[in-house]
Every structure is written in C-alpha cells, then in structure tokens.
Coordinates of C-alpha atoms and ligand atoms in Angstrom, one line a residue:
X1 CA 1.3 -30.6 -24.2
X2 CA -1.2 -31.9 -21.7
X3 CA 1.6 -33.9 -20.1
X4 CA 3.7 -30.8 -19.9
X5 CA 0.8 -28.9 -18.3
X6 CA 0.3 -31.6 -15.8
X7 CA 4.0 -31.5 -15.0
X8 CA 3.9 -27.8 -14.5
X9 CA 0.8 -28.1 -12.4
X10 CA 2.4 -30.6 -10.1
X11 CA 5.6 -28.7 -9.9
X12 CA 3.8 -25.5 -9.1
X13 CA 2.1 -27.3 -6.2
X14 CA 5.5 -28.2 -4.9
X15 CA 6.9 -24.7 -5.3
X16 CA 6.0 -22.0 -2.9
X17 CA 5.4 -23.2 0.6
X18 CA 8.2 -25.2 2.0
X19 CA 7.7 -24.2 5.6
X20 CA 11.2 -23.1 6.0
X21 CA 12.1 -20.8 8.9
X22 CA 9.3 -21.7 11.3
X23 CA 8.8 -24.9 13.2
X24 CA 5.6 -26.9 12.7
X25 CA 4.7 -26.4 16.3
X26 CA 5.0 -22.7 16.0
X27 CA 2.9 -22.6 12.9
X28 CA 0.2 -24.8 14.6
X29 CA 0.2 -22.5 17.6
X30 CA 0.0 -19.5 15.4
X31 CA -2.9 -21.0 13.5
X32 CA -4.7 -21.9 16.7
X33 CA -4.5 -18.4 18.1
X34 CA -5.5 -16.9 14.8
X35 CA -8.5 -19.2 14.7
X36 CA -9.5 -18.1 18.1
X37 CA -9.2 -14.4 17.2
X38 CA -11.0 -14.9 14.0
X39 CA -13.8 -16.6 15.7
X40 CA -14.0 -13.7 18.1
X41 CA -14.0 -11.4 15.2
X42 CA -17.5 -11.3 13.9
X43 CA -16.8 -8.6 11.4
X44 CA -16.0 -10.8 8.5
X45 CA -18.7 -13.4 9.2
X46 CA -17.0 -15.7 6.7
X47 CA -19.0 -18.7 6.0
X48 CA -18.2 -21.5 3.6
X49 CA -20.3 -24.3 2.2
X50 CA -18.2 -27.4 1.7
X51 CA -19.5 -29.9 -0.8
X52 CA -18.5 -33.2 0.8
X53 CA -19.4 -35.7 -1.8
X54 CA -18.8 -35.0 -5.5
X55 CA -18.4 -37.4 -8.3
X56 CA -15.9 -36.4 -11.0
X57 CA -18.5 -35.3 -13.5
X58 CA -20.1 -33.1 -10.9
X59 CA -16.7 -31.7 -9.9
X60 CA -16.0 -30.9 -13.5
X61 CA -19.5 -29.3 -13.9
X62 CA -19.0 -27.3 -10.8
X63 CA -15.7 -25.9 -12.1
X64 CA -17.3 -25.0 -15.3
X65 CA -19.8 -23.1 -13.2
X66 CA -17.0 -21.4 -11.4
X67 CA -15.0 -20.5 -14.4
X68 CA -16.5 -17.7 -16.3
X69 CA -13.7 -16.9 -18.6
X70 CA -14.3 -18.2 -22.0
X71 CA -11.6 -20.3 -23.8
X72 CA -10.0 -21.5 -20.6
X73 CA -8.2 -24.8 -21.0
X74 CA -9.1 -27.2 -18.3
X75 CA -6.7 -29.9 -17.4
X76 CA -8.4 -32.5 -15.4
X77 CA -6.5 -34.8 -13.1
X78 CA -6.6 -37.6 -15.6
X79 CA -4.3 -35.6 -17.8
X80 CA -6.6 -35.1 -20.7
X81 CA -7.6 -31.5 -21.4
X82 CA -10.8 -30.0 -22.5
X83 CA -11.4 -26.5 -23.9
X84 CA -14.3 -24.6 -22.4
X85 CA -15.8 -23.0 -25.5
X86 CA -17.6 -19.7 -25.7
X87 CA -20.9 -21.6 -25.9
X88 CA -20.4 -23.0 -22.5
X89 CA -21.3 -19.6 -21.3
X90 CA -24.3 -17.5 -21.9
X91 CA -23.5 -13.9 -22.7
X92 CA -26.3 -11.9 -21.3
X93 CA -26.3 -8.1 -21.3
X94 CA -22.6 -7.8 -21.9
X95 CA -21.5 -9.8 -18.9
X96 CA -20.8 -13.5 -19.2
X97 CA -23.7 -15.0 -17.3
X98 CA -23.6 -18.7 -16.7
X99 CA -26.0 -21.1 -18.1
X100 CA -28.2 -22.6 -15.5
X101 CA -28.4 -26.1 -16.8
X102 CA -25.0 -26.9 -15.4
X103 CA -25.9 -26.4 -11.8
X104 CA -24.0 -28.9 -9.7
X105 CA -25.1 -28.4 -6.1
X106 CA -28.8 -28.7 -6.4
X107 CA -28.5 -31.8 -8.5
X108 CA -26.2 -33.7 -6.1
X109 CA -28.1 -33.3 -2.9
X110 CA -24.7 -33.1 -1.3
X111 CA -24.5 -32.5 2.4
X112 CA -23.6 -28.9 3.0
X113 CA -21.5 -27.7 5.9
X114 CA -20.9 -24.2 7.0
X115 CA -17.5 -23.4 8.3
X116 CA -14.7 -20.9 8.2
X117 CA -13.2 -20.2 4.8
X118 CA -10.2 -22.2 3.9
X119 CA -10.2 -22.6 0.2
X120 CA -7.0 -20.9 -0.6
X121 CA -4.1 -22.8 -2.0
X122 CA -1.8 -20.8 0.2
X123 CA -2.8 -21.2 3.8
X124 CA -4.7 -18.5 5.5
X125 CA -1.5 -17.1 6.8
X126 CA 0.0 -16.9 3.5
X127 CA -2.9 -15.7 1.5
X128 CA -4.3 -13.2 3.9
X129 CA -1.0 -11.6 4.6
X130 CA -1.1 -9.3 1.7
X131 CA -0.9 -5.8 3.2
X132 CA -4.5 -5.0 3.6
X133 CA -4.4 -2.2 5.9
X134 CA -5.4 1.3 6.4
X135 CA -6.2 3.7 9.2
X136 CA -9.4 3.5 10.9
X137 CA -9.1 6.9 12.4
X138 CA -7.2 8.8 9.7
X139 CA -8.6 7.2 6.7
X140 CA -12.2 8.0 6.3
X141 CA -14.0 6.5 3.3
X142 CA -16.2 9.1 1.8
X143 CA -17.1 6.9 -1.1
X144 CA -19.4 4.6 0.7
X145 CA -21.7 5.3 3.6
X146 CA -21.1 1.9 5.2
X147 CA -19.4 1.1 8.4
X148 CA -15.6 0.8 8.0
X149 CA -15.7 -2.9 8.4
X150 CA -18.2 -3.3 5.6
X151 CA -16.2 -1.3 3.2
X152 CA -14.1 -3.4 0.8
X153 CA -11.7 -6.0 2.2
X154 CA -9.6 -3.4 1.6
X155 CA -7.0 -1.3 0.0
X156 CA -3.6 -2.8 -0.1
X157 CA -1.3 -0.3 1.4
X158 CA 0.3 0.4 4.6
X159 CA -0.3 3.9 5.9
X160 CA 1.2 5.5 9.0
X161 CA 0.4 8.9 10.2
X162 CA 3.6 11.1 10.3
X163 CA 2.4 12.4 13.7
X164 CA 1.4 9.1 15.2
X165 CA 3.9 6.9 13.3
X166 CA 4.1 4.1 15.8
X167 CA 0.5 4.2 17.0
X168 CA -1.5 4.4 13.9
X169 CA -1.5 0.9 12.6
X170 CA -5.1 -0.2 12.5
X171 CA -6.3 -2.7 10.0
X172 CA -9.4 -1.7 8.3
X173 CA -11.1 -5.0 7.5
X174 CA -10.8 -8.6 6.9
X175 CA -8.0 -10.5 8.6
X176 CA -6.8 -8.6 11.6
X177 CA -3.3 -8.1 12.7
X178 CA -1.6 -7.9 9.3
X179 CA 0.6 -5.0 10.1
X180 CA 2.3 -3.6 13.2
X181 CA 4.6 -0.7 13.5
X182 CA 8.3 -1.7 13.4
X183 CA 11.3 0.3 14.5
X184 CA 12.3 3.6 13.0
X185 CA 11.1 3.8 9.4
X186 CA 10.0 0.1 9.3
X187 CA 6.8 -1.9 9.5
X188 CA 6.0 -5.5 10.4
X189 CA 3.8 -7.4 8.0
X190 CA 2.1 -10.6 9.0
X191 CA 4.2 -13.6 8.1
X192 CA 3.8 -15.3 4.8
X193 CA 6.2 -18.1 3.9
X194 CA 5.5 -17.3 0.2
X195 CA 6.2 -13.6 0.5
X196 CA 9.3 -14.3 2.7
X197 CA 10.7 -16.6 0.0
X198 CA 10.1 -13.9 -2.6
X199 CA 11.9 -11.2 -0.5
X200 CA 14.8 -13.6 -0.1
X201 CA 15.0 -14.4 -3.8
X202 CA 14.7 -10.7 -4.6
X203 CA 17.9 -9.9 -2.8
X204 CA 20.5 -9.2 -5.4
X205 CA 18.0 -9.1 -8.2
X206 CA 17.6 -5.9 -10.3
X207 CA 14.1 -5.5 -8.8
X208 CA 15.5 -5.1 -5.3
X209 CA 15.6 -1.4 -5.7
X210 CA 11.9 -1.3 -6.4
X211 CA 10.5 -3.4 -3.6
X212 CA 10.4 -2.6 0.1
X213 CA 13.6 -3.2 2.0
X214 CA 13.4 -6.6 3.8
X215 CA 15.1 -7.2 7.1
X216 CA 14.0 -10.8 7.9
X217 CA 11.4 -12.4 10.1
X218 CA 10.8 -11.1 13.6
X219 CA 8.5 -12.3 16.3
X220 CA 6.0 -10.0 17.9
X221 CA 3.4 -11.0 20.5
X222 CA 4.1 -14.6 19.7
X223 CA 3.5 -14.2 16.0
X224 CA 6.0 -14.0 13.2
X225 CA 6.2 -10.9 11.0
X226 CA 8.2 -9.8 8.0
X227 CA 10.2 -6.8 8.8
X228 CA 10.3 -4.3 6.0
X229 CA 10.7 -0.6 5.1
X230 CA 7.8 1.7 5.7
X231 CA 7.4 3.1 2.2
X232 CA 5.6 6.2 3.5
X233 CA 8.3 7.3 5.8
X234 CA 9.7 10.6 4.5
X235 CA 6.4 11.7 2.9
X236 CA 4.3 14.5 4.2
X237 CA 0.6 13.6 4.1
X238 CA 1.0 11.5 1.0
X239 CA -1.5 10.5 -1.6
X240 CA -1.4 6.8 -2.2
X241 CA -2.8 4.6 -4.9
X242 CA -2.8 0.8 -5.1
X243 CA -3.0 -0.8 -8.5
X244 CA -3.3 -4.5 -8.6
X245 CA -1.4 -5.9 -11.6
X246 CA -2.1 -8.6 -14.1
X247 CA -4.9 -10.2 -16.0
X248 CA -5.9 -12.5 -13.2
X249 CA -6.0 -12.4 -9.5
X250 CA -6.0 -16.0 -8.5
X251 CA -3.4 -18.7 -8.9
X252 CA -3.8 -21.6 -11.2
X253 CA -3.4 -23.7 -8.1
X254 CA -6.6 -22.2 -6.8
X255 CA -8.5 -23.4 -9.8
X256 CA -7.1 -26.8 -9.4
X257 CA -8.0 -26.9 -5.8
X258 CA -11.5 -25.6 -6.5
X259 CA -11.9 -28.3 -9.0
X260 CA -10.7 -31.0 -6.7
X261 CA -12.6 -29.7 -3.7
X262 CA -15.2 -27.2 -4.7
X263 CA -16.4 -24.9 -1.9
X264 CA -19.1 -22.3 -1.8
X265 CA -18.6 -19.1 0.1
X266 CA -21.4 -17.1 1.4
X267 CA -19.3 -14.0 2.2
X268 CA -18.2 -13.7 -1.4
X269 CA -21.8 -14.1 -2.5
X270 CA -22.8 -11.2 -0.1
X271 CA -20.0 -9.1 -1.4
X272 CA -21.1 -9.7 -5.0
X273 CA -24.7 -8.8 -4.0
X274 CA -23.6 -5.6 -2.5
X275 CA -22.1 -4.5 -5.8
X276 CA -24.8 -5.9 -8.2
X277 CA -27.8 -7.8 -7.0
X278 CA -28.2 -9.2 -10.5
X279 CA -24.6 -10.6 -10.7
X280 CA -25.3 -13.9 -9.1
X281 CA -27.1 -16.4 -11.3
X282 CA -30.5 -17.7 -10.1
X283 CA -28.8 -20.8 -8.9
X284 CA -26.3 -18.8 -6.9
X285 CA -29.1 -16.8 -5.4
X286 CA -30.7 -20.1 -4.4
X287 CA -27.4 -21.3 -2.9
X288 CA -26.6 -17.9 -1.5
X289 CA -23.0 -18.7 -2.1
X290 CA -20.4 -18.7 -4.9
X291 CA -17.0 -20.3 -5.3
X292 CA -13.9 -18.1 -4.9
X293 CA -12.7 -18.5 -8.5
X294 CA -16.2 -17.5 -9.7
X295 CA -16.1 -14.4 -7.4
X296 CA -12.5 -13.5 -8.4
X297 CA -13.3 -13.8 -12.1
X298 CA -16.5 -11.7 -11.7
X299 CA -14.3 -9.0 -10.1
X300 CA -11.8 -9.2 -12.9
X301 CA -14.4 -8.8 -15.6
X302 CA -16.2 -6.1 -13.8
X303 CA -13.1 -4.0 -13.4
X304 CA -10.2 -3.4 -15.8
X305 CA -8.2 -6.5 -14.8
X306 CA -9.3 -8.5 -17.9
X307 CA -9.4 -5.6 -20.4
X308 CA -6.3 -3.7 -19.3
X309 CA -4.2 -6.0 -17.1
X310 CA -4.4 -3.9 -14.0
X311 CA -7.1 -2.4 -11.8
X312 CA -7.3 0.4 -9.3
X313 CA -7.9 -1.1 -5.8
X314 CA -7.9 2.0 -3.7
X315 CA -6.8 5.5 -3.1
X316 CA -6.0 7.5 -0.1
X317 CA -6.1 11.2 -0.7
X318 CA -3.8 13.7 1.0
X319 CA -6.6 14.8 3.3
X320 CA -6.8 11.3 4.7
X321 CA -10.0 10.2 2.9
X322 CA -10.0 6.7 1.4
X323 CA -11.8 5.7 -1.8
X324 CA -12.3 2.0 -2.3
X325 CA -15.3 1.9 -4.6
X326 CA -13.4 1.0 -7.8
X327 CA -14.9 -2.4 -8.3
X328 CA -16.8 -1.3 -11.4
X329 CA -14.0 1.0 -12.7
X330 CA -13.2 -0.5 -16.1
X331 CA -13.1 2.0 -18.9
X332 CA -9.9 3.7 -19.9
X333 CA -11.6 7.1 -19.7
X334 CA -12.6 6.5 -16.1
X335 CA -9.2 5.2 -15.2
X336 CA -7.5 8.1 -16.9
X337 CA -9.7 10.6 -15.0
X338 CA -8.9 8.9 -11.7
X339 CA -5.2 9.1 -12.3
X340 CA -5.6 12.8 -13.3
X341 CA -7.4 13.6 -10.1
X342 CA -5.1 11.5 -8.0
X343 CA -2.1 13.4 -9.3
X344 CA -4.1 16.7 -9.1
X345 CA -3.2 17.0 -12.8
X346 CA 0.3 18.0 -11.8
X347 CA 2.6 17.3 -14.7
X348 CA 5.7 17.0 -12.6
X349 CA 4.1 14.3 -10.5
X350 CA 2.7 12.5 -13.5
X351 CA 6.1 12.7 -15.3
X352 CA 7.9 11.5 -12.2
X353 CA 5.5 8.5 -12.0
X354 CA 6.0 7.8 -15.7
X355 CA 9.7 7.8 -15.4
X356 CA 9.6 5.5 -12.3
X357 CA 7.4 3.1 -14.3
X358 CA 9.8 3.2 -17.2
X359 CA 12.6 2.2 -14.8
X360 CA 10.5 -0.6 -13.3
X361 CA 9.7 -1.8 -16.8
X362 CA 13.3 -1.9 -17.7
X363 CA 14.2 -3.8 -14.5
X364 CA 11.3 -6.2 -15.0
X365 CA 12.6 -7.0 -18.5
X366 CA 16.0 -8.1 -17.1
X367 CA 14.9 -9.5 -13.8
X368 CA 15.7 -13.2 -13.2
X369 CA 13.2 -13.2 -10.4
X370 CA 10.4 -11.9 -12.6
X371 CA 11.2 -14.3 -15.4
X372 CA 10.8 -17.2 -13.0
X373 CA 7.7 -16.3 -11.1
X374 CA 4.0 -16.2 -11.6
X375 CA 3.1 -12.8 -10.2
X376 CA -0.5 -12.8 -8.9
X377 CA -2.2 -10.3 -6.7
X378 CA 0.8 -8.1 -6.6
X379 CA 0.4 -4.3 -6.7
X380 CA 2.2 -1.2 -7.8
X381 CA 2.0 1.4 -5.0
X382 CA 2.0 5.0 -6.1
X383 CA 2.9 7.6 -3.5
X384 CA 3.4 11.3 -3.8
X385 CA 3.0 14.4 -1.7
X386 CA 2.9 18.2 -2.0
X387 CA 6.6 18.4 -2.5
X388 CA 6.0 16.6 -5.8
X389 CA 8.2 13.7 -4.7
X390 CA 6.7 10.6 -6.3
X391 CA 7.6 7.0 -5.9
X392 CA 6.3 3.7 -7.3
X393 CA 6.9 0.4 -5.5
X394 CA 6.2 -3.2 -6.2
X395 CA 4.4 -4.7 -3.2
X396 CA 2.5 -7.8 -2.0
X397 CA 4.1 -11.0 -3.0
X398 CA 1.9 -13.4 -1.0
X399 CA 0.7 -15.0 -4.1
X400 CA 3.8 -14.7 -6.2
X401 CA 4.9 -18.2 -7.0
X402 CA 8.1 -19.7 -8.4
X403 CA 7.9 -21.7 -11.6
X404 CA 9.4 -25.1 -11.9
X405 CA 13.1 -25.2 -12.7
X406 CA 13.8 -24.2 -16.2
X407 CA 10.4 -22.6 -16.9
X408 CA 10.0 -18.9 -17.6
X409 CA 7.1 -16.6 -18.3
X410 CA 6.7 -13.9 -20.9
X411 CA 4.2 -11.9 -18.8
X412 CA 2.6 -10.4 -21.9
X413 CA 1.0 -13.3 -23.8
X414 CA -2.6 -14.2 -23.0
X415 CA -3.2 -16.5 -20.1
X416 CA -4.6 -20.0 -20.7
X417 CA -4.8 -22.4 -17.8
X418 CA -1.5 -24.3 -17.8
X419 CA 0.7 -21.6 -19.2
X420 CA 0.7 -19.6 -15.9
X421 CA 1.0 -16.3 -17.7
X422 CA -0.1 -13.4 -15.6
X423 CA -0.2 -10.5 -18.1
X424 CA 1.8 -8.3 -15.8
X425 CA 3.9 -6.6 -18.5
X426 CA 0.9 -6.1 -20.7
X427 CA -0.9 -4.4 -17.8
X428 CA 2.2 -2.3 -17.0
X429 CA 2.3 -1.1 -20.6
X430 CA -1.4 -0.1 -20.4
X431 CA -0.8 1.6 -17.2
X432 CA 2.1 3.6 -18.7
X433 CA -0.1 4.5 -21.6
X434 CA -2.7 5.9 -19.2
X435 CA -0.2 8.1 -17.6
X436 CA 1.4 8.9 -20.9
X437 CA -1.9 10.2 -22.2
X438 CA -2.0 12.7 -19.3
X439 CA 1.5 14.0 -20.0
X440 CA 1.4 13.8 -23.7
X441 CA 4.2 11.3 -23.5
X442 CA 2.3 8.2 -24.6
X443 CA 4.5 5.1 -24.8
X444 CA 5.5 4.2 -28.2
X445 CA 6.2 0.5 -27.7
X446 CA 4.1 -2.4 -26.6
X447 CA 0.7 -3.7 -27.2
X448 CA -1.8 -1.7 -29.2
X449 CA -4.6 -3.3 -27.4
X450 CA -5.9 -1.9 -24.1
X451 CA -5.3 1.8 -24.1
Ligands
I3P1 C1 -11.0 -10.0 -2.2 C2 -9.8 -9.8 -3.1 C3 -8.5 -10.4 -2.5 C4 -8.8 -11.9 -2.1 C5 -10.0 -12.1 -1.2 C6 -11.2 -11.5 -1.9 O1 -12.1 -9.5 -2.9 O2 -10.0 -10.4 -4.4 O3 -7.5 -10.3 -3.4 O4 -7.7 -12.4 -1.4 O5 -10.2 -13.4 -1.0 O6 -12.3 -11.6 -1.0 P1 -12.5 -8.0 -2.8 O7 -11.4 -7.2 -3.3 O8 -13.7 -7.9 -3.7 O9 -12.8 -7.7 -1.4 P2 -6.5 -13.2 -2.0 O10 -5.8 -12.3 -2.9 O11 -5.6 -13.5 -0.8 O12 -7.0 -14.4 -2.6 P3 -10.4 -14.0 0.5 O13 -11.8 -13.5 0.8 O14 -10.3 -15.5 0.3 O15 -9.4 -13.4 1.4

C-alpha cells in the first residue's frame, strides 16, 4: 500500500497544472505584474518565514507540528509510512492542542527569512483565483466592526448589483483583481489553469447543468480570465450563501509540499489570533507564525468542516449586508438556525433548495468528472430572492484536481492521507439533512453520523 500511495502522490503532482493555453512568457509577465501590484497592496501584509535548512527529522517533526488531525497517515519521501497516533497530540479543553516538545524551529536555529507567501501547491494564480469577491459599497459587513479589508479573506461569491451590473465588481479582500464584469450576463474570473481544466472536463458531464456556463479564456488588461455565467443575473436583490464542501480544505499535495519545504506564515498566525488568542501554541506565539496546513486544519476543526463535511463561509442578505463571521460555527443547531434565517423560514424556498440539492446529489453519483477528481475548496452557492426562485450551483474549482488514470474516489469514506478522499458526498448528505430538518423532509438515506 505505501507504494501505491507513493504512486498516487507522484501522479497527483503531475496532474493538475499542465500550463496549457498560455505561453510561459505570458505567465511570467502576468506574475511580474501581479507581484508588483501585490507589493503595492499593503492590505494583506502577507509575510512568510521560510525555513531554509532542515534535516529530515526536523522536517518530519515540523509536519507533525503542522498536522493536528489525529490518525493521519504520513507517507515520507522514502516510501515508508508512519501513523500519527492520537497520543502525538495533546487534547486540551476539547481542541487538539499540540504538544510543545516537538517544536522544530527553535531547536534548529535555522535562518529565517520573511517574504511573500508562496506555499501553495498550485501557484498563486491558481490558488488565489477562487472567486473571493464581494461588493465594497453594497456589501456592508454588520457582523464585525473591522475595516472591510480586515474582514475574512472573504466570502466566495460573485455579486453584482442589478442596478450597477457592470460597475460593481469590487474585490473585498485578499488577492485583488479576481473578478471583472464580463459581457451581458457574464463575469470574468481570474485565470486558473486548474479551474480551466475542470471547466473543460465538465463539458458534456452530467454536472455541466449545475456549474456556471463556461465560455473560454479571455484577456483583459493584459491578464487572462475565465469567462463564465454571472449566476446572479436574473435575481432581484438576491440572498446568497456560500458553503464550502468537504472534510478538508487543503490538497494532499499541500501537505507533501509543507513537509518537504515547511514555511511559517505570519498572516495566518494573525488571523488565528483574531479569532482566538489562545489557539496558537506557546511555541507558535513565540514564532508569531504558523504553517498553512496547521491553520487550515485549525479552521476545519473550529468550524463544521470536520464534523459535518461542510461549513458556512459567508452570507449576503437581501439588504446587502454581508456576514462572514462563521469561523466558529460548528454545531448542527447553529447551522440549522442560520439556514432558517437565511431562507427566512420560507418553506417554498427551503423545499426548492432541497430539491436542487437532490438533483445535484443524483448528478454527482453518476458524474464521471466527480468520480475522477479530488474536490477541495469547492463550494455550493445558494441563491434566492423574494420571488422564491432558488438555485444552487457548484463553484470554485481552483483546487479540484484530477486523479491518476484509473483511480476513482468514493467521496464518502473517511480521509486518510494517501486516499485523497474529500468527504464531499458525506457533507452533502449532512447539508441535505439540515435543510430537511427545516422542511420536515429529512433525508432517509446516507450516513447516520453528522446531523
Ligand atoms: C483562507 C481560506 C482559503 C485559503 C487561504 C486561507 O483562510 O482557508 O481557502 O486559500 O489561504 O488564508 P480564511 O478563510 O480563514 O481567511 P486556498 O483555498 O487558496 O488555499 P491563503 O492565505 O494561502 O490564500
């Protein structure tokens, strides 16, 4: 089995970014201009600590630091595997707090370098192009009294004012320029090779009816964009909810990369601190930085990602207010209440959502695309308005990655590093149960865990 895992790991590295469609020179130029604009953009203040010299034991130790999910199977480069047991982690006050003795950084005395964050497996352009957008002017966050750029990095939905359809694209935070207005009824999303490949592979698949229409790659102001349907077009002051699906939000590739080249990020430490000053371990407080897998796993256990296989990322209410403070929303009661409020307890809307989800579930079960992809960081976008029209769409494929030829996923069985399972179907089942509990139409099939 370790051999098989290693094979899968290697193949997954090969899958994904082939660079088709855009010349190297163009990509380089695009990166250069992005760099310049990111440097100008002080909003994010992303810093990264790179650990330049690590011996293999320290790397291993560092990854154990980063990995906070018990029972993860680690497959080191050498091909042998090691199970991280529960006792590798100290369970303190209900959250898995890491034991301090494994600290890697202080013990190495490694030189530390601050630079821009680049620790994603998919390049910046790929990973950051995930639809993070909202309206600066029309979307006022009432849930947090922070400046807009400090609010979460942010809700994954495109929103266009019906009145100012072509003028209203303003990215709220993080990586600027992800969206631009397209032609009539369309939008442009910052190019991602990975997402492009997904859209291409989705053509002709049963899922095609449930993803935004895709019209190819276009260039705008020197940058490439994916041209796609504006999902909000035909809605009148819609309410929108973004639910990120799956039991994990990072690729296995990201773990491998973090293991090979551990990097500490100060921006993620700061984000962690904002939510819970006690979340970082004493060592992390000293370092004032955490690795990305550590941050992502902390986010997953804090929210319902681990327990239910989905989490609420953000909501825009019909009055234009945005709510993005769902990082700690984990219990099924809280989630049910949020859905109830979101749909204004309107049974027609809830039933409509439920029936869309049932269709999506059916399509997923027979989709060749779904079978052959690790679906990470993808969301279901719920949209309805006062006419009681309600739609659900699958969006954000920047981290959806093809499996090696011949390999398929179940999407319901538990994830263990190496099996690439994402828990998407399990999460969908739980999501449907949530809505079902509000309409008295609880789903009869599927897992009994979760909801
Ligand atoms: C972000 C969120 C994104 C992730 C981003 C995180 O955290 O998990 O999904 O981007 O990583 O900072 P939060 O929701 O708490 O703001 P990817 O999905 O592209 O990895 P990043 O900072 O490296 O962009």
